């Protein structure tokens, strides 16, 4: 069983400073912070590197201390690790990386959706003001604004994930790149979606409008991703 920072145990021998402690029923070698600790005293894990670690005596009646890295598992040093230890460590790193990536995706998708909503409202306002594709004779402005805002929000979220996938898996990327969305590509995709929408709005065919909007949107986003990659490569 792994030992973590903040685990509480009992000294089964005197520590001066080295000795043995029992944590979760397992006898382990440990060292004090330099002070003498009598056998039988309660101790708390402060820091260390397996198979040994540093403990501190717990004073009766005093609340247990909290450490900045409280709960962190104490790893073995590199020369002490076997293949199973390495596999467990790698799995934990992958789990933490995936957790961080999901959090970044949630935040990025929410921000993209909010940006898409604003772009959608601006698109409807411009279309109504300039009467693009005779929109004022076809649909009521409140409905146009609501629909454009909803479509802009959804399109921006889709483009966020599309550009993140495209940059990482289609274009040559860094070996450790996992998900790298492009704000410029998202903006270009939204412009493309608006262009495809207005180019075909007069047709009145929902399928045609949707296909053109999506197609032009993805094309614009992909082109901007490619151009950005070329510029970055040239600078590097």
XYZ file of C-alpha atoms in Angstrom:
236
model
C 0.000 0.000 0.000
C 1.332 3.439 -0.905
C 2.237 5.984 1.741
C 0.958 9.532 1.308
C 1.921 12.880 2.753
C -0.247 13.406 5.834
C -0.754 9.710 6.653
C -0.808 9.050 10.391
C 0.929 6.099 12.039
C 2.747 4.962 15.176
C 6.431 4.610 15.957
C 7.133 0.928 16.669
C 10.740 1.700 17.591
C 12.546 4.782 18.754
C 13.542 7.116 15.915
C 16.910 8.806 16.474
C 16.526 9.759 13.737
C 16.044 6.416 11.911
C 13.696 3.693 13.031
C 10.434 1.990 12.196
C 6.826 3.118 12.103
C 3.550 1.344 11.445
C 1.122 2.872 8.945
C -2.123 1.113 8.008
C -0.859 -2.010 9.761
C 2.356 -2.166 7.719
C 5.805 -1.805 9.340
C 8.023 0.608 7.418
C 11.412 2.247 7.848
C 11.297 5.979 8.500
C 13.289 8.911 9.797
C 12.349 11.771 12.062
C 12.993 15.413 11.161
C 16.086 15.232 13.345
C 14.434 15.011 16.727
C 14.206 11.928 18.922
C 10.816 10.156 18.881
C 9.958 7.527 21.486
C 8.453 4.194 20.491
C 4.675 4.173 20.688
C 4.234 7.845 19.838
C 1.882 8.887 17.049
C 3.568 10.319 13.964
C 2.535 11.971 10.712
C 4.258 11.615 7.338
C 5.805 14.936 6.306
C 7.783 14.151 3.163
C 10.257 11.667 1.776
C 11.140 9.171 -0.877
C 10.288 5.492 -0.701
C 11.240 3.132 0.810
C 11.981 5.614 3.607
C 10.238 8.853 4.476
C 10.261 11.639 7.039
C 7.802 11.686 9.945
C 6.990 14.182 12.670
C 5.730 13.442 16.165
C 2.107 14.370 16.796
C 1.700 16.344 19.983
C -1.376 15.300 22.007
C -4.204 17.840 21.891
C -2.759 19.727 18.927
C -4.667 19.585 15.585
C -2.991 17.621 12.825
C -0.980 19.852 10.474
C -1.960 20.291 6.829
C 0.742 20.347 4.179
C 0.633 22.006 0.719
C 0.986 18.573 -0.914
C -1.253 16.786 1.601
C -2.419 13.434 0.243
C 0.322 13.153 -2.383
C 1.682 9.632 -2.790
C 5.370 9.218 -1.969
C 7.036 7.611 -4.963
C 10.022 5.335 -5.040
C 13.270 6.735 -6.413
C 14.079 5.832 -10.020
C 16.646 3.120 -9.184
C 14.157 1.422 -6.826
C 11.294 1.136 -9.296
C 10.392 -2.093 -11.029
C 8.269 -2.444 -14.158
C 5.049 -2.641 -12.132
C 5.906 0.575 -10.285
C 6.646 2.336 -13.559
C 3.369 1.127 -15.075
C 1.366 2.337 -12.080
C 3.133 5.699 -12.162
C 2.485 6.102 -15.884
C -1.188 5.196 -15.449
C -1.524 7.803 -12.710
C 0.157 10.430 -14.882
C -2.184 9.580 -17.752
C -5.199 9.773 -15.453
C -4.184 13.193 -14.159
C -3.384 14.425 -17.671
C -6.792 13.266 -18.936
C -8.505 14.923 -15.975
C -6.733 18.208 -16.718
C -7.544 17.894 -20.420
C -11.252 17.364 -19.719
C -11.280 20.420 -17.474
C -9.547 22.466 -20.174
C -12.051 21.202 -22.740
C -15.015 22.188 -20.583
C -13.657 25.687 -20.033
C -12.666 26.087 -23.681
C -16.010 24.843 -24.978
C -17.903 27.215 -22.675
C -15.752 30.175 -23.734
C -16.138 29.241 -27.403
C -19.894 28.944 -27.013
C -20.103 32.405 -25.442
C -17.980 33.835 -28.248
C -20.130 32.097 -30.861
C -23.270 33.544 -29.291
C -21.880 37.082 -29.663
C -20.813 36.432 -33.241
C -24.261 35.004 -34.005
C -25.981 38.092 -32.628
C -23.652 40.339 -34.620
C -24.351 38.296 -37.752
C -28.114 38.703 -37.300
C -27.791 42.421 -36.564
C -25.739 43.034 -39.698
C -28.022 40.885 -41.812
C -31.091 42.729 -40.594
C -29.486 46.157 -40.927
C -28.310 45.621 -44.497
C -31.244 43.354 -45.412
C -28.962 40.625 -46.717
C -30.763 38.141 -48.962
C -33.966 40.163 -48.367
C -34.091 38.681 -44.882
C -36.411 41.392 -43.555
C -39.140 40.277 -45.939
C -38.694 36.618 -45.020
C -38.312 36.311 -41.265
C -38.964 38.409 -38.166
C -35.849 39.974 -36.669
C -36.311 38.542 -33.124
C -36.497 35.052 -34.598
C -33.463 35.757 -36.772
C -31.463 36.929 -33.757
C -32.490 33.949 -31.632
C -31.722 31.442 -34.370
C -28.416 33.052 -35.309
C -27.311 33.187 -31.662
C -28.183 29.520 -31.127
C -26.443 28.434 -34.319
C -23.398 30.586 -33.531
C -23.106 29.041 -30.077
C -23.377 25.475 -31.370
C -21.060 26.134 -34.314
C -18.352 27.650 -32.104
C -18.391 24.661 -29.755
C -18.180 22.234 -32.688
C -15.360 24.278 -34.224
C -13.509 24.295 -30.902
C -13.336 20.502 -30.898
C -12.813 20.287 -34.664
C -9.809 22.617 -34.668
C -8.362 20.920 -31.596
C -8.571 17.579 -33.380
C -7.441 18.923 -36.769
C -4.344 20.704 -35.464
C -3.231 17.675 -33.452
C -4.102 14.753 -35.734
C -4.065 16.109 -39.295
C -1.224 18.613 -39.220
C 2.235 17.482 -38.063
C 2.302 18.366 -34.367
C 4.584 18.049 -31.375
C 4.887 14.521 -30.040
C 3.131 15.400 -26.792
C 0.349 17.466 -28.396
C -3.073 16.088 -27.489
C -5.652 18.785 -28.140
C -4.739 22.222 -29.503
C -7.711 24.344 -30.648
C -7.089 27.526 -32.644
C -9.012 30.704 -31.809
C -8.288 32.206 -35.231
C -9.567 29.048 -36.908
C -12.741 29.132 -34.798
C -13.329 32.752 -35.820
C -12.682 31.904 -39.471
C -15.075 28.974 -39.213
C -17.817 31.209 -37.820
C -17.273 33.671 -40.665
C -17.463 30.770 -43.106
C -20.690 29.529 -41.537
C -22.233 32.996 -41.852
C -21.078 33.270 -45.458
C -22.538 29.887 -46.357
C -25.775 30.837 -44.609
C -26.300 34.141 -46.421
C -25.204 32.769 -49.796
C -28.039 30.237 -49.684
C -30.633 31.928 -47.478
C -32.717 33.048 -50.440
C -33.135 29.423 -51.556
C -35.259 28.687 -48.509
C -33.964 25.095 -48.496
C -32.916 24.252 -44.936
C -30.729 21.306 -46.001
C -28.871 23.367 -48.582
C -28.301 26.193 -46.112
C -27.076 23.779 -43.431
C -24.728 21.895 -45.774
C -23.201 25.047 -47.207
C -22.809 26.650 -43.798
C -21.115 23.577 -42.333
C -18.956 22.960 -45.401
C -17.680 26.516 -45.735
C -17.200 26.728 -41.967
C -15.005 23.622 -41.756
C -13.117 24.622 -44.917
C -12.309 28.092 -43.585
C -11.258 26.678 -40.216
C -9.030 24.028 -41.812
C -7.359 26.562 -44.113
C -6.591 28.925 -41.228
C -5.207 26.015 -39.185
C -2.934 25.112 -42.083
C -1.786 28.684 -42.664
C -1.088 29.162 -38.953
C 0.938 25.949 -38.922
C 2.996 27.067 -41.939
C 3.666 30.475 -40.362
C 4.697 28.848 -37.089
C 6.967 26.428 -38.958
C 8.584 29.271 -40.902
C 9.245 31.233 -37.717
C 10.705 28.191 -36.001
